[in-house]
Amino acid sequence: MRRSAAVAVTGLAAAVLLGAAGACADRSSIATSPRIRIGYAGTLDFSDMASELAHERLRESGVAVTTRSFPTAELIVDALARGDVDVADGSTRAFWAAAAKGAPIRTVMDHVVDVHRLVVAGEPGCRAIDGVRLALQSEAAAGTALARAYLARACPDARPDILFVPGSTNRMAALLSGSLTATVLQLSDVVRLERLAPGRVSVMADFAREWPTVETTGVHVNTRFAAAHPDWVRAYVRARLTANRELAGHGDALVALANRLMGAEPDWATLAPIYMALPAWDPNGGLTREGVKATLDFLVRHTRLSPALTPEMVADLSYLDAALRDLGLSDAHPASTAHTDTGSRPAGP
């Protein structure tokens, strides 16, 4: 990785976060040492590499960043609402449903572009999905809403037997064993499947192509934590943006990071150019007011999310706006307008 960029992130984060901590100490009993507790949905995945890079840089600057993994969206949402974690990455659907019920949660930026894919054993088509076992993450997961919306539009007469199996890698293993016929997977597991069982499965739908304006995952904050430490949240968002930019166009650095954090895998070299082309991590944070509105409209239409929700009730872009003022806008293409071909095929009989 580029040492000059790493030093820049470290110095910037340290100056702002440590300064913010000192200011807090003057007016309250809040701990003066910067501390941010992060919650992840599921196990560490290739999609988390930019956030992990940001966390490493913050730790190098003296910020106490800790991470916890939660097996389902429901559990991580509850942890954020209770204040057991301060920041969480995960499904917009799950966190916004909680915000609708009054949970102290707001989304502050995008986590990663939509990497959900509907895959089936054999050839894709509506017949392939009818009457078979279709595994989804959980009721609150973004992939569940996307799959149901896609089938309602493309295959309205299909009646799959839906069951919930947490963990993309668990669903991939079940598909390989023949226990499942269809499932929603993360892009990294689709690539792994193609290597382990070439020709046995097909991508039936690339949800990023189907709904390019829908934000499926986000970076969410506990609003009480954000109110107590606004400068910490601003610096955290800035560190995430800087990590996104540091990885942009540097596939070799991305592969090296994945090898170090998750172990050497041949799939990383395949995934890196795909993630670069998307781009997976938006250099400007990915979340816009228009995107929040489009996502709300989608979720209200396809889930039980309340139509009374407004963008201001689920997202707070002030931290992203402030971080972008600090760093300046990047002229790279935003993730919402660039998608690579990942083998999605139109549904048919």
GROMACS .gro file of C-alpha atoms in nm:
model
  349
    1MET     CA    1   0.000   0.000   0.000
    2ARG     CA    2   0.103   0.356  -0.062
    3ARG     CA    3   0.290   0.474   0.244
    4SER     CA    4   0.230   0.844   0.171
    5ALA     CA    5  -0.147   0.792   0.177
    6ALA     CA    6  -0.125   0.587   0.495
    7VAL     CA    7   0.072   0.860   0.673
    8ALA     CA    8  -0.177   1.123   0.559
    9VAL     CA    9  -0.474   0.930   0.698
   10THR     CA   10  -0.298   0.858   1.023
   11GLY     CA   11  -0.199   1.216   1.086
   12LEU     CA   12  -0.537   1.358   0.994
   13ALA     CA   13  -0.733   1.113   1.204
   14ALA     CA   14  -0.507   1.161   1.503
   15ALA     CA   15  -0.523   1.539   1.492
   16VAL     CA   16  -0.900   1.563   1.464
   17LEU     CA   17  -1.000   1.272   1.684
   18LEU     CA   18  -0.760   1.350   1.964
   19GLY     CA   19  -0.853   1.715   1.946
   20ALA     CA   20  -1.221   1.627   1.964
   21ALA     CA   21  -1.159   1.408   2.266
   22GLY     CA   22  -0.991   1.696   2.447
   23ALA     CA   23  -1.283   1.926   2.372
   24CYS     CA   24  -1.528   1.670   2.511
   25ALA     CA   25  -1.328   1.643   2.832
   26ASP     CA   26  -1.378   2.016   2.896
   27ARG     CA   27  -1.755   1.997   2.902
   28SER     CA   28  -1.850   1.647   3.023
   29SER     CA   29  -1.726   1.328   3.184
   30ILE     CA   30  -1.705   1.146   2.851
   31ALA     CA   31  -1.386   0.944   2.816
   32THR     CA   32  -1.113   1.148   2.651
   33SER     CA   33  -0.946   0.861   2.464
   34PRO     CA   34  -1.101   0.817   2.118
   35ARG     CA   35  -1.290   0.489   2.113
   36ILE     CA   36  -1.517   0.359   1.840
   37ARG     CA   37  -1.685   0.018   1.859
   38ILE     CA   38  -1.778  -0.123   1.520
   39GLY     CA   39  -2.035  -0.391   1.443
   40TYR     CA   40  -2.024  -0.608   1.129
   41ALA     CA   41  -2.307  -0.816   0.988
   42GLY     CA   42  -2.171  -1.165   0.927
   43THR     CA   43  -1.810  -1.272   0.897
   44LEU     CA   44  -1.531  -1.071   0.738
   45ASP     CA   45  -1.572  -1.058   0.360
   46PHE     CA   46  -1.393  -0.913   0.060
   47SER     CA   47  -1.651  -0.633   0.063
   48ASP     CA   48  -1.519  -0.522   0.403
   49MET     CA   49  -1.163  -0.458   0.290
   50ALA     CA   50  -1.196  -0.079   0.257
   51SER     CA   51  -1.351  -0.048   0.603
   52GLU     CA   52  -1.084  -0.273   0.752
   53LEU     CA   53  -0.814  -0.057   0.597
   54ALA     CA   54  -0.971   0.252   0.753
   55HIS     CA   55  -0.984   0.080   1.092
   56GLU     CA   56  -0.616  -0.014   1.069
   57ARG     CA   57  -0.521   0.346   0.992
   58LEU     CA   58  -0.727   0.475   1.284
   59ARG     CA   59  -0.566   0.226   1.522
   60GLU     CA   60  -0.225   0.339   1.402
   61SER     CA   61  -0.324   0.693   1.498
   62GLY     CA   62  -0.410   0.589   1.853
   63VAL     CA   63  -0.786   0.548   1.816
   64ALA     CA   64  -0.922   0.242   1.998
   65VAL     CA   65  -1.123   0.078   1.720
   66THR     CA   66  -1.277  -0.258   1.808
   67THR     CA   67  -1.494  -0.478   1.585
   68ARG     CA   68  -1.761  -0.740   1.654
   69SER     CA   69  -1.944  -0.970   1.414
   70PHE     CA   70  -2.313  -1.050   1.441
   71PRO     CA   71  -2.471  -1.344   1.257
   72THR     CA   72  -2.794  -1.170   1.155
   73ALA     CA   73  -2.910  -0.819   1.071
   74GLU     CA   74  -3.158  -0.825   1.357
   75LEU     CA   75  -2.884  -0.876   1.617
   76ILE     CA   76  -2.653  -0.604   1.490
   77VAL     CA   77  -2.941  -0.355   1.468
   78ASP     CA   78  -3.034  -0.428   1.828
   79ALA     CA   79  -2.672  -0.383   1.938
   80LEU     CA   80  -2.648  -0.044   1.768
   81ALA     CA   81  -2.983   0.074   1.905
   82ARG     CA   82  -2.880  -0.024   2.259
   83GLY     CA   83  -2.542   0.144   2.227
   84ASP     CA   84  -2.346  -0.182   2.256
   85VAL     CA   85  -2.168  -0.069   1.938
   86ASP     CA   86  -2.128   0.288   1.814
   87VAL     CA   87  -2.112   0.230   1.439
   88ALA     CA   88  -2.240  -0.062   1.232
   89ASP     CA   89  -2.216  -0.180   0.873
   90GLY     CA   90  -2.511  -0.362   0.727
   91SER     CA   91  -2.846  -0.371   0.553
   92THR     CA   92  -3.023  -0.039   0.507
   93ARG     CA   93  -3.354  -0.222   0.523
   94ALA     CA   94  -3.287  -0.355   0.872
   95PHE     CA   95  -3.150  -0.034   1.019
   96TRP     CA   96  -3.416   0.187   0.862
   97ALA     CA   97  -3.694  -0.037   0.991
   98ALA     CA   98  -3.552   0.016   1.340
   99ALA     CA   99  -3.524   0.392   1.284
  100ALA     CA  100  -3.891   0.391   1.183
  101LYS     CA  101  -3.972   0.255   1.529
  102GLY     CA  102  -3.773   0.529   1.701
  103ALA     CA  103  -3.433   0.361   1.737
  104PRO     CA  104  -3.147   0.615   1.768
  105ILE     CA  105  -2.997   0.518   1.431
  106ARG     CA  106  -2.898   0.712   1.120
  107THR     CA  107  -2.704   0.614   0.808
  108VAL     CA  108  -2.404   0.835   0.733
  109MET     CA  109  -2.247   0.683   0.418
  110ASP     CA  110  -2.241   0.377   0.194
  111HIS     CA  111  -2.051   0.064   0.299
  112VAL     CA  112  -2.014  -0.110  -0.037
  113VAL     CA  113  -2.198  -0.116  -0.368
  114ASP     CA  114  -2.466  -0.383  -0.402
  115VAL     CA  115  -2.287  -0.720  -0.437
  116HIS     CA  116  -2.593  -0.944  -0.397
  117ARG     CA  117  -2.657  -1.203  -0.670
  118LEU     CA  118  -2.939  -1.455  -0.711
  119VAL     CA  119  -2.785  -1.786  -0.818
  120VAL     CA  120  -2.945  -2.115  -0.918
  121ALA     CA  121  -2.819  -2.465  -0.986
  122GLY     CA  122  -2.812  -2.532  -1.359
  123GLU     CA  123  -2.959  -2.297  -1.615
  124PRO     CA  124  -3.136  -1.981  -1.494
  125GLY     CA  125  -3.503  -1.912  -1.557
  126CYS     CA  126  -3.836  -1.900  -1.381
  127ARG     CA  127  -3.874  -2.279  -1.399
  128ALA     CA  128  -3.542  -2.314  -1.214
  129ILE     CA  129  -3.678  -2.119  -0.918
  130ASP     CA  130  -4.031  -2.266  -0.900
  131GLY     CA  131  -4.096  -2.519  -0.624
  132VAL     CA  132  -3.731  -2.539  -0.515
  133ARG     CA  133  -3.557  -2.450  -0.191
  134LEU     CA  134  -3.444  -2.086  -0.197
  135ALA     CA  135  -3.220  -1.984   0.093
  136LEU     CA  136  -3.198  -1.624   0.214
  137GLN     CA  137  -2.997  -1.457   0.491
  138SER     CA  138  -3.277  -1.339   0.720
  139GLU     CA  139  -3.608  -1.158   0.700
  140ALA     CA  140  -3.441  -0.820   0.759
  141ALA     CA  141  -3.156  -0.867   0.510
  142ALA     CA  142  -3.126  -0.651   0.201
  143GLY     CA  143  -3.084  -0.959  -0.020
  144THR     CA  144  -3.422  -1.089   0.096
  145ALA     CA  145  -3.604  -0.775  -0.015
  146LEU     CA  146  -3.416  -0.775  -0.345
  147ALA     CA  147  -3.490  -1.141  -0.417
  148ARG     CA  148  -3.859  -1.107  -0.343
  149ALA     CA  149  -3.888  -0.791  -0.550
  150TYR     CA  150  -3.708  -0.954  -0.841
  151LEU     CA  151  -3.921  -1.269  -0.836
  152ALA     CA  152  -4.244  -1.068  -0.806
  153ARG     CA  153  -4.148  -0.875  -1.119
  154ALA     CA  154  -3.968  -1.136  -1.332
  155CYS     CA  155  -4.127  -1.464  -1.218
  156PRO     CA  156  -4.463  -1.379  -1.057
  157ASP     CA  157  -4.592  -1.737  -1.090
  158ALA     CA  158  -4.287  -1.900  -0.930
  159ARG     CA  159  -4.340  -2.039  -0.580
  160PRO     CA  160  -4.004  -2.127  -0.423
  161ASP     CA  161  -3.981  -2.280  -0.076
  162ILE     CA  162  -3.804  -2.003   0.116
  163LEU     CA  163  -3.587  -2.081   0.418
  164PHE     CA  164  -3.341  -1.869   0.610
  165VAL     CA  165  -2.973  -1.968   0.633
  166PRO     CA  166  -2.746  -1.698   0.783
  167GLY     CA  167  -2.406  -1.652   0.620
  168SER     CA  168  -2.332  -1.631   0.250
  169THR     CA  169  -2.060  -1.898   0.279
  170ASN     CA  170  -2.303  -2.134   0.455
  171ARG     CA  171  -2.554  -2.095   0.172
  172MET     CA  172  -2.277  -2.149  -0.083
  173ALA     CA  173  -2.179  -2.476   0.087
  174ALA     CA  174  -2.542  -2.590   0.094
  175LEU     CA  175  -2.575  -2.514  -0.275
  176LEU     CA  176  -2.262  -2.713  -0.352
  177SER     CA  177  -2.388  -3.009  -0.150
  178GLY     CA  178  -2.721  -3.012  -0.331
  179SER     CA  179  -2.920  -2.917  -0.020
  180LEU     CA  180  -3.034  -2.601  -0.199
  181THR     CA  181  -3.126  -2.517  -0.555
  182ALA     CA  182  -3.119  -2.138  -0.530
  183THR     CA  183  -2.986  -1.871  -0.299
  184VAL     CA  184  -2.864  -1.512  -0.273
  185LEU     CA  185  -2.487  -1.485  -0.241
  186GLN     CA  186  -2.224  -1.217  -0.204
  187LEU     CA  187  -2.018  -1.162  -0.517
  188SER     CA  188  -1.707  -1.311  -0.355
  189ASP     CA  189  -1.890  -1.641  -0.301
  190VAL     CA  190  -2.020  -1.639  -0.658
  191VAL     CA  191  -1.661  -1.618  -0.781
  192ARG     CA  192  -1.559  -1.898  -0.545
  193LEU     CA  193  -1.844  -2.116  -0.669
  194GLU     CA  194  -1.740  -2.065  -1.029
  195ARG     CA  195  -1.390  -2.185  -0.938
  196LEU     CA  196  -1.497  -2.482  -0.726
  197ALA     CA  197  -1.783  -2.601  -0.946
  198PRO     CA  198  -1.753  -2.448  -1.293
  199GLY     CA  199  -2.076  -2.467  -1.488
  200ARG     CA  200  -2.287  -2.605  -1.201
  201VAL     CA  201  -2.452  -2.276  -1.103
  202SER     CA  202  -2.567  -1.966  -1.288
  203VAL     CA  203  -2.626  -1.606  -1.189
  204MET     CA  204  -2.994  -1.545  -1.248
  205ALA     CA  205  -2.999  -1.184  -1.131
  206ASP     CA  206  -2.739  -0.917  -1.060
  207PHE     CA  207  -2.935  -0.692  -0.828
  208ALA     CA  208  -2.697  -0.400  -0.881
  209ARG     CA  209  -2.805  -0.399  -1.246
  210GLU     CA  210  -3.171  -0.447  -1.161
  211TRP     CA  211  -3.184  -0.156  -0.916
  212PRO     CA  212  -2.873   0.061  -0.957
  213THR     CA  213  -3.007   0.344  -0.739
  214VAL     CA  214  -3.094   0.130  -0.437
  215GLU     CA  215  -2.850   0.150  -0.144
  216THR     CA  216  -2.840  -0.199   0.005
  217THR     CA  217  -2.578  -0.149   0.276
  218GLY     CA  218  -2.462   0.149   0.475
  219VAL     CA  219  -2.253   0.279   0.761
  220HIS     CA  220  -2.493   0.348   1.047
  221VAL     CA  221  -2.434   0.535   1.371
  222ASN     CA  222  -2.598   0.547   1.708
  223THR     CA  223  -2.724   0.905   1.721
  224ARG     CA  224  -2.653   0.941   2.092
  225PHE     CA  225  -2.290   0.849   2.031
  226ALA     CA  226  -2.277   1.086   1.734
  227ALA     CA  227  -2.424   1.371   1.937
  228ALA     CA  228  -2.164   1.316   2.210
  229HIS     CA  229  -1.873   1.279   1.965
  230PRO     CA  230  -1.957   1.459   1.639
  231ASP     CA  231  -1.591   1.517   1.552
  232TRP     CA  232  -1.512   1.150   1.604
  233VAL     CA  233  -1.789   1.050   1.363
  234ARG     CA  234  -1.672   1.308   1.110
  235ALA     CA  235  -1.315   1.179   1.131
  236TYR     CA  236  -1.435   0.819   1.107
  237VAL     CA  237  -1.625   0.898   0.787
  238ARG     CA  238  -1.319   1.081   0.656
  239ALA     CA  239  -1.101   0.776   0.728
  240ARG     CA  240  -1.346   0.555   0.542
  241LEU     CA  241  -1.346   0.789   0.242
  242THR     CA  242  -0.967   0.800   0.241
  243ALA     CA  243  -0.946   0.421   0.249
  244ASN     CA  244  -1.192   0.401  -0.041
  245ARG     CA  245  -0.970   0.634  -0.240
  246GLU     CA  246  -0.649   0.461  -0.139
  247LEU     CA  247  -0.772   0.130  -0.280
  248ALA     CA  248  -0.926   0.278  -0.596
  249GLY     CA  249  -0.740   0.149  -0.898
  250HIS     CA  250  -0.487  -0.041  -0.685
  251GLY     CA  251  -0.589  -0.404  -0.728
  252ASP     CA  252  -0.251  -0.534  -0.613
  253ALA     CA  253  -0.286  -0.350  -0.282
  254LEU     CA  254  -0.638  -0.486  -0.243
  255VAL     CA  255  -0.523  -0.844  -0.303
  256ALA     CA  256  -0.236  -0.800  -0.056
  257LEU     CA  257  -0.475  -0.664   0.207
  258ALA     CA  258  -0.718  -0.954   0.158
  259ASN     CA  259  -0.434  -1.207   0.178
  260ARG     CA  260  -0.316  -1.057   0.504
  261LEU     CA  261  -0.658  -1.024   0.670
  262MET     CA  262  -0.837  -1.333   0.539
  263GLY     CA  263  -0.561  -1.565   0.424
  264ALA     CA  264  -0.426  -1.627   0.076
  265GLU     CA  265  -0.696  -1.725  -0.175
  266PRO     CA  266  -0.681  -1.747  -0.555
  267ASP     CA  267  -1.022  -1.575  -0.567
  268TRP     CA  268  -0.886  -1.242  -0.446
  269ALA     CA  269  -0.695  -1.184  -0.770
  270THR     CA  270  -1.015  -1.255  -0.964
  271LEU     CA  271  -1.228  -1.031  -0.745
  272ALA     CA  272  -0.994  -0.732  -0.732
  273PRO     CA  273  -1.045  -0.609  -1.092
  274ILE     CA  274  -1.420  -0.668  -1.061
  275TYR     CA  275  -1.435  -0.457  -0.745
  276MET     CA  276  -1.217  -0.191  -0.906
  277ALA     CA  277  -1.447  -0.172  -1.208
  278LEU     CA  278  -1.770  -0.140  -1.010
  279PRO     CA  279  -1.624   0.060  -0.816
  280ALA     CA  280  -1.717  -0.122  -0.497
  281TRP     CA  281  -1.622   0.159  -0.259
  282ASP     CA  282  -1.738   0.501  -0.367
  283PRO     CA  283  -1.464   0.767  -0.326
  284ASN     CA  284  -1.732   1.020  -0.232
  285GLY     CA  285  -1.916   0.798   0.015
  286GLY     CA  286  -2.186   0.665  -0.216
  287LEU     CA  287  -2.480   0.801  -0.017
  288THR     CA  288  -2.674   1.093  -0.167
  289ARG     CA  289  -3.008   1.249  -0.085
  290GLU     CA  290  -3.143   1.120  -0.413
  291GLY     CA  291  -3.016   0.771  -0.333
  292VAL     CA  292  -3.175   0.772   0.012
  293LYS     CA  293  -3.509   0.875  -0.142
  294ALA     CA  294  -3.486   0.608  -0.415
  295THR     CA  295  -3.401   0.341  -0.159
  296LEU     CA  296  -3.687   0.445   0.067
  297ASP     CA  297  -3.927   0.430  -0.226
  298PHE     CA  298  -3.806   0.079  -0.312
  299LEU     CA  299  -3.833  -0.048   0.045
  300VAL     CA  300  -4.176   0.101   0.100
  301ARG     CA  301  -4.294  -0.063  -0.223
  302HIS     CA  302  -4.142  -0.407  -0.160
  303THR     CA  303  -4.131  -0.444   0.219
  304ARG     CA  304  -4.333  -0.336   0.518
  305LEU     CA  305  -4.132  -0.020   0.570
  306SER     CA  306  -4.361   0.268   0.667
  307PRO     CA  307  -4.451   0.511   0.386
  308ALA     CA  308  -4.442   0.789   0.648
  309LEU     CA  309  -4.061   0.768   0.665
  310THR     CA  310  -3.864   1.059   0.523
  311PRO     CA  311  -3.495   1.067   0.425
  312GLU     CA  312  -3.416   1.278   0.731
  313MET     CA  313  -3.559   1.007   0.957
  314VAL     CA  314  -3.315   0.741   0.833
  315ALA     CA  315  -3.002   0.925   0.717
  316ASP     CA  316  -2.781   1.211   0.833
  317LEU     CA  317  -2.549   1.327   0.557
  318SER     CA  318  -2.398   1.613   0.757
  319TYR     CA  319  -2.094   1.404   0.857
  320LEU     CA  320  -2.032   1.296   0.499
  321ASP     CA  321  -2.074   1.654   0.377
  322ALA     CA  322  -1.822   1.773   0.636
  323ALA     CA  323  -1.571   1.498   0.551
  324LEU     CA  324  -1.601   1.581   0.180
  325ARG     CA  325  -1.533   1.945   0.258
  326ASP     CA  326  -1.216   1.831   0.436
  327LEU     CA  327  -1.097   1.604   0.156
  328GLY     CA  328  -1.256   1.756  -0.153
  329LEU     CA  329  -1.470   1.568  -0.402
  330SER     CA  330  -1.316   1.292  -0.606
  331ASP     CA  331  -1.379   1.301  -0.980
  332ALA     CA  332  -1.395   0.919  -1.001
  333HIS     CA  333  -1.726   0.776  -1.116
  334PRO     CA  334  -1.967   0.704  -0.829
  335ALA     CA  335  -2.059   0.342  -0.767
  336SER     CA  336  -2.423   0.405  -0.853
  337THR     CA  337  -2.344   0.469  -1.218
  338ALA     CA  338  -2.086   0.202  -1.303
  339HIS     CA  339  -2.143  -0.172  -1.296
  340THR     CA  340  -1.940  -0.452  -1.446
  341ASP     CA  341  -2.083  -0.757  -1.618
  342THR     CA  342  -2.115  -1.036  -1.360
  343GLY     CA  343  -2.308  -1.284  -1.566
  344SER     CA  344  -2.666  -1.179  -1.489
  345ARG     CA  345  -2.915  -1.317  -1.737
  346PRO     CA  346  -3.278  -1.223  -1.792
  347ALA     CA  347  -3.533  -1.454  -1.634
  348GLY     CA  348  -3.742  -1.672  -1.858
  349PRO     CA  349  -3.974  -1.968  -1.854
   0.00000   0.00000   0.00000
